[in-house]
Amino acid sequence: MKESAVLRMHRVGHWLNNKKTPLLPAIIQRLIRVLFACELPNTVKIGKGSQLHHNGLGVVIHEKAELGENTHIYQNVTIGGRGERGVPKIGNNVFVGCGACILGGVVIGDNASIGANACVIEDVLPNSVVVGPKARVAK
């Protein structure tokens, strides 16, 4: 699957940020916000093969979050912190449905699926499917 424009721009901004380039990463981050309605800081670590479907429309990701390889994130997803509770770490091959919220220092295991509009505030085991307003294990 071809990488979306928002992720290509993010990878350039992330690379420039790691090289300590002063101004360009901030400009790229703001362009992403304006062009794609997506809050994607340059410090976010996103693994290879990951996708922000619909060009990340409405996606908000915390600046310290980590996304594994081949992660698929749909529109209006929030991956954010909960104050002192840390930020999410998402494993490889994870599916995150539209409108889902993953909050706090949770760990999402490899091959997990987060259903649409689920609110995840606890760790998710590998190969699990979680659904519901307060995510519960469905499988």
Coordinates of N, CA and C in Angstrom, one line a residue:
M1 N 0.8 -1.2 0.0 CA 0.0 0.0 0.0 C 0.9 1.2 0.0
K2 N 0.5 2.2 -0.8 CA 1.3 3.4 -0.9 C 1.1 4.3 0.3
E3 N 2.3 4.9 0.8 CA 2.2 5.7 1.9 C 1.5 7.0 1.6
S4 N 0.7 7.5 2.6 CA -0.1 8.7 2.4 C 0.8 9.9 2.4
A5 N 0.2 11.0 1.8 CA 1.0 12.2 1.7 C 1.3 12.8 3.1
V6 N 0.4 12.7 4.1 CA 0.6 13.2 5.4 C 1.8 12.4 6.1
L7 N 1.9 11.1 5.8 CA 3.1 10.4 6.4 C 4.4 10.7 5.7
R8 N 4.3 10.9 4.4 CA 5.6 11.3 3.7 C 6.1 12.7 4.3
M9 N 5.1 13.6 4.5 CA 5.5 14.9 5.0 C 6.1 14.8 6.4
H10 N 5.4 13.9 7.2 CA 5.8 13.7 8.6 C 7.2 13.1 8.6
R11 N 7.5 12.2 7.8 CA 8.8 11.5 7.8 C 9.9 12.5 7.5
V12 N 9.6 13.4 6.6 CA 10.6 14.5 6.2 C 10.8 15.4 7.5
G13 N 9.7 15.8 8.1 CA 9.8 16.7 9.3 C 10.5 16.0 10.4
H14 N 10.2 14.7 10.6 CA 10.8 13.9 11.7 C 12.4 13.8 11.4
W15 N 12.7 13.5 10.2 CA 14.2 13.4 9.8 C 14.9 14.8 10.1
L16 N 14.3 15.8 9.6 CA 14.8 17.2 9.9 C 14.9 17.5 11.3
N17 N 13.9 17.1 12.1 CA 13.9 17.4 13.5 C 15.0 16.6 14.2
N18 N 15.3 15.4 13.8 CA 16.4 14.6 14.4 C 17.7 15.2 14.0
K19 N 17.8 15.9 12.9 CA 19.1 16.5 12.5 C 19.2 17.9 13.1
K20 N 18.3 18.3 14.0 CA 18.3 19.5 14.7 C 18.2 20.7 13.8
T21 N 17.5 20.6 12.7 CA 17.2 21.7 11.8 C 16.2 22.6 12.5
P22 N 16.5 23.9 12.6 CA 15.7 24.7 13.4 C 14.2 25.1 13.0
L23 N 14.0 25.4 11.7 CA 12.7 26.0 11.3 C 11.9 25.1 10.5
L24 N 12.5 24.4 9.6 CA 11.7 23.6 8.6 C 10.8 22.5 9.3
P25 N 11.2 21.8 10.3 CA 10.3 20.8 10.9 C 9.0 21.5 11.5
A26 N 9.1 22.7 12.1 CA 7.9 23.4 12.6 C 7.0 23.8 11.5
I27 N 7.6 24.2 10.4 CA 6.8 24.6 9.2 C 6.0 23.4 8.6
I28 N 6.7 22.3 8.5 CA 6.1 21.1 8.0 C 5.0 20.6 8.9
Q29 N 5.2 20.7 10.3 CA 4.2 20.3 11.2 C 2.9 21.2 11.1
R30 N 3.1 22.4 10.9 CA 1.9 23.4 10.7 C 1.2 23.1 9.4
L31 N 2.0 22.8 8.3 CA 1.4 22.5 7.1 C 0.5 21.3 7.1
I32 N 1.0 20.3 7.9 CA 0.2 19.1 8.0 C -1.1 19.4 8.7
R33 N -1.0 20.3 9.7 CA -2.2 20.6 10.4 C -3.2 21.4 9.5
V34 N -2.7 22.3 8.7 CA -3.6 23.1 7.9 C -4.1 22.2 6.7
L35 N -3.2 21.5 6.0 CA -3.6 20.8 4.8 C -4.5 19.5 5.1
F36 N -4.2 18.8 6.2 CA -4.8 17.5 6.5 C -5.7 17.5 7.8
A37 N -5.8 18.6 8.5 CA -6.5 18.6 9.8 C -6.1 17.5 10.7
C38 N -4.8 17.4 10.8 CA -4.1 16.3 11.6 C -3.0 16.9 12.5
E39 N -3.1 16.6 13.7 CA -2.0 17.0 14.7 C -1.0 15.9 14.8
L40 N 0.1 16.0 14.1 CA 1.1 15.0 14.0 C 2.5 15.6 14.3
P41 N 2.9 15.7 15.6 CA 4.2 16.4 15.9 C 5.4 15.6 15.2
N42 N 6.4 16.3 15.0 CA 7.6 15.8 14.3 C 8.3 14.8 15.2
T43 N 8.0 14.8 16.5 CA 8.7 13.9 17.5 C 8.1 12.5 17.6
V44 N 6.9 12.3 17.0 CA 6.2 11.0 17.0 C 7.0 10.0 16.2
K45 N 7.2 8.8 16.8 CA 7.9 7.7 16.2 C 6.8 6.8 15.5
I46 N 6.9 6.7 14.2 CA 6.0 5.9 13.4 C 6.7 4.9 12.6
G47 N 6.4 3.6 12.9 CA 7.1 2.5 12.2 C 6.8 2.4 10.7
K48 N 7.7 1.6 10.0 CA 7.6 1.4 8.6 C 6.3 0.7 8.3
G49 N 5.7 1.1 7.1 CA 4.5 0.4 6.7 C 3.2 0.9 7.3
S50 N 3.3 1.8 8.3 CA 2.1 2.3 9.0 C 1.3 3.2 8.1
Q51 N 0.0 3.3 8.3 CA -0.8 4.1 7.5 C -1.8 5.0 8.3
L52 N -1.9 6.2 7.9 CA -3.0 7.1 8.4 C -4.0 7.2 7.3
H53 N -5.1 6.4 7.4 CA -6.0 6.4 6.3 C -6.8 7.7 6.3
H54 N -7.3 8.1 5.1 CA -8.0 9.4 4.8 C -7.0 10.5 5.1
N55 N -5.7 10.3 4.9 CA -4.7 11.3 5.1 C -4.7 11.9 6.6
G56 N -5.1 11.0 7.5 CA -5.0 11.4 8.9 C -6.1 12.4 9.3
L57 N -7.2 12.5 8.6 CA -8.2 13.5 8.9 C -8.7 13.4 10.4
G58 N -8.5 14.5 11.1 CA -8.9 14.5 12.5 C -8.1 13.8 13.5
V59 N -7.0 13.2 13.1 CA -6.1 12.4 14.0 C -5.3 13.3 14.8
V60 N -5.2 13.0 16.1 CA -4.4 13.8 17.1 C -3.5 12.8 17.8
I61 N -2.2 13.0 17.7 CA -1.2 12.1 18.3 C -0.3 12.9 19.2
H62 N -0.1 12.4 20.4 CA 0.8 13.0 21.4 C 2.2 13.0 20.9
E63 N 2.9 14.1 21.2 CA 4.3 14.2 20.7 C 5.3 13.1 21.2
K64 N 5.0 12.4 22.2 CA 5.9 11.4 22.7 C 5.3 10.0 22.4
A65 N 4.3 9.8 21.7 CA 3.7 8.5 21.4 C 4.6 7.8 20.4
E66 N 4.5 6.4 20.5 CA 5.2 5.6 19.6 C 4.3 4.6 18.9
L67 N 4.4 4.5 17.6 CA 3.5 3.6 16.8 C 4.4 2.6 16.1
G68 N 4.1 1.3 16.2 CA 4.9 0.2 15.6 C 4.7 0.2 14.1
E69 N 5.3 -0.9 13.6 CA 5.2 -1.1 12.1 C 3.9 -1.6 11.7
N70 N 3.5 -1.2 10.5 CA 2.2 -1.7 9.9 C 1.0 -1.4 10.7
T71 N 1.0 -0.3 11.4 CA -0.2 0.1 12.2 C -1.1 0.9 11.2
H72 N -2.4 0.6 11.4 CA -3.4 1.3 10.5 C -4.3 2.1 11.4
I73 N -4.3 3.4 11.2 CA -5.1 4.3 12.0 C -6.1 5.1 11.0
Y74 N -7.4 5.0 11.4 CA -8.4 5.7 10.6 C -8.7 7.1 11.2
Q75 N -9.7 7.7 10.6 CA -10.0 9.1 10.9 C -10.5 9.4 12.3
N76 N -10.2 10.6 12.8 CA -10.7 11.1 14.1 C -10.2 10.3 15.3
V77 N -9.0 9.7 15.2 CA -8.4 8.9 16.3 C -7.6 9.9 17.2
T78 N -7.7 9.7 18.5 CA -6.8 10.4 19.4 C -5.9 9.4 20.2
I79 N -4.6 9.7 20.1 CA -3.6 8.9 20.8 C -2.9 9.9 21.7
G80 N -3.3 10.0 23.0 CA -2.9 11.1 23.8 C -2.5 10.7 25.2
G81 N -2.0 11.6 25.9 CA -1.6 11.4 27.3 C -2.7 11.6 28.3
R82 N -2.5 11.3 29.5 CA -3.4 11.5 30.6 C -2.6 12.1 31.8
G83 N -2.1 13.3 31.6 CA -1.3 13.9 32.7 C -0.1 13.1 33.0
E84 N 0.0 12.8 34.3 CA 1.2 12.0 34.8 C 1.2 10.5 34.4
R85 N 0.1 10.1 33.8 CA 0.0 8.7 33.5 C 0.7 8.2 32.2
G86 N 1.5 9.1 31.6 CA 2.2 8.7 30.4 C 1.5 8.8 29.1
V87 N 2.1 8.3 28.0 CA 1.5 8.3 26.7 C 1.5 6.9 26.1
P88 N 0.7 6.6 25.1 CA 0.5 5.3 24.6 C 1.8 4.8 23.8
K89 N 1.9 3.5 23.8 CA 2.9 2.8 23.0 C 2.2 1.7 22.3
I90 N 2.1 1.8 20.9 CA 1.3 0.9 20.1 C 2.3 0.0 19.4
G91 N 1.9 -1.3 19.5 CA 2.8 -2.4 18.9 C 2.6 -2.4 17.3
N92 N 3.1 -3.5 16.8 CA 3.1 -3.8 15.4 C 1.8 -4.4 14.9
N93 N 1.4 -4.1 13.7 CA 0.3 -4.7 13.0 C -1.0 -4.4 13.8
V94 N -1.2 -3.2 14.3 CA -2.3 -2.8 15.1 C -3.3 -2.1 14.2
F95 N -4.6 -2.3 14.4 CA -5.7 -1.6 13.7 C -6.4 -0.8 14.7
V96 N -6.5 0.5 14.4 CA -7.3 1.5 15.2 C -8.4 2.0 14.4
G97 N -9.6 1.7 14.8 CA -10.8 2.1 14.1 C -11.1 3.6 14.3
C98 N -12.0 4.1 13.4 CA -12.3 5.6 13.4 C -12.9 6.0 14.8
G99 N -12.5 7.2 15.2 CA -13.0 7.8 16.5 C -12.5 7.2 17.7
A100 N -11.6 6.2 17.7 CA -11.1 5.6 18.9 C -10.2 6.6 19.7
C101 N -10.1 6.4 21.0 CA -9.3 7.2 21.8 C -8.4 6.2 22.6
I102 N -7.1 6.4 22.5 CA -6.1 5.6 23.3 C -5.4 6.6 24.2
L103 N -5.6 6.5 25.5 CA -5.2 7.6 26.4 C -4.3 7.0 27.5
G104 N -3.3 7.8 27.9 CA -2.4 7.4 29.0 C -1.3 6.5 28.6
G105 N -0.6 6.0 29.6 CA 0.6 5.2 29.3 C 0.2 3.7 29.1
V106 N -0.7 3.5 28.2 CA -1.1 2.1 27.9 C -0.2 1.5 26.8
V107 N -0.1 0.2 26.8 CA 0.6 -0.5 25.8 C -0.4 -1.3 25.0
I108 N -0.4 -1.1 23.7 CA -1.2 -1.9 22.8 C -0.4 -3.0 22.2
G109 N -0.7 -4.3 22.5 CA 0.1 -5.4 22.0 C 0.0 -5.6 20.5
D110 N 1.0 -6.3 20.0 CA 1.0 -6.6 18.5 C -0.2 -7.3 18.1
N111 N -0.6 -7.0 16.9 CA -1.8 -7.6 16.2 C -3.1 -7.4 16.9
A112 N -3.2 -6.3 17.7 CA -4.5 -6.0 18.4 C -5.3 -5.2 17.4
S113 N -6.6 -5.2 17.7 CA -7.6 -4.4 16.9 C -8.4 -3.5 17.9
I114 N -8.5 -2.2 17.7 CA -9.2 -1.3 18.5 C -10.5 -0.9 17.7
G115 N -11.7 -1.2 18.2 CA -12.9 -0.9 17.4 C -13.2 0.6 17.4
A116 N -14.1 0.9 16.4 CA -14.5 2.3 16.3 C -15.1 2.8 17.5
N117 N -14.7 4.1 17.9 CA -15.2 4.8 19.0 C -14.9 4.2 20.4
A118 N -13.9 3.2 20.4 CA -13.5 2.6 21.7 C -12.6 3.6 22.4
C119 N -12.7 3.6 23.8 CA -11.9 4.4 24.6 C -11.0 3.5 25.4
V120 N -9.7 3.5 25.1 CA -8.8 2.5 25.7 C -8.0 3.3 26.8
I121 N -8.1 2.8 28.0 CA -7.3 3.5 29.1 C -6.6 2.4 29.9
E122 N -6.6 1.2 29.4 CA -5.8 0.1 30.0 C -5.1 -0.7 28.9
D123 N -4.0 -1.4 29.3 CA -3.2 -2.2 28.4 C -4.1 -3.1 27.6
V124 N -3.7 -3.4 26.3 CA -4.4 -4.3 25.5 C -3.4 -5.4 25.1
L125 N -3.8 -6.7 25.4 CA -2.9 -7.8 25.1 C -2.7 -8.0 23.6
P126 N -1.6 -8.6 23.2 CA -1.4 -9.0 21.8 C -2.6 -9.8 21.3
N127 N -2.9 -9.7 20.1 CA -4.0 -10.5 19.4 C -5.4 -10.3 19.9
S128 N -5.6 -9.2 20.7 CA -6.9 -8.9 21.3 C -7.7 -8.0 20.3
V129 N -9.1 -8.1 20.5 CA -10.0 -7.2 19.9 C -10.7 -6.4 21.0
V130 N -10.6 -5.1 21.0 CA -11.3 -4.4 22.1 C -12.3 -3.4 21.5
V131 N -13.5 -3.3 22.1 CA -14.6 -2.5 21.6 C -15.3 -1.8 22.8
G132 N -16.1 -0.8 22.5 CA -16.9 -0.2 23.5 C -16.4 1.2 23.9
P133 N -17.4 1.9 24.5 CA -17.0 3.3 25.0 C -15.9 3.2 26.1
K134 N -16.0 2.2 27.0 CA -14.8 2.0 27.8 C -14.4 0.6 27.3
A135 N -13.3 0.6 26.6 CA -12.9 -0.7 25.9 C -12.9 -1.9 26.8
R136 N -13.5 -2.9 26.3 CA -13.5 -4.2 27.0 C -13.1 -5.3 26.0
V137 N -12.6 -6.4 26.5 CA -12.1 -7.4 25.6 C -13.3 -8.1 25.0
A138 N -13.4 -8.2 23.7 CA -14.5 -8.9 23.0 C -14.1 -10.3 22.5
K139 N -12.8 -10.5 22.5 CA -12.3 -11.8 22.0 C -11.1 -12.2 22.7

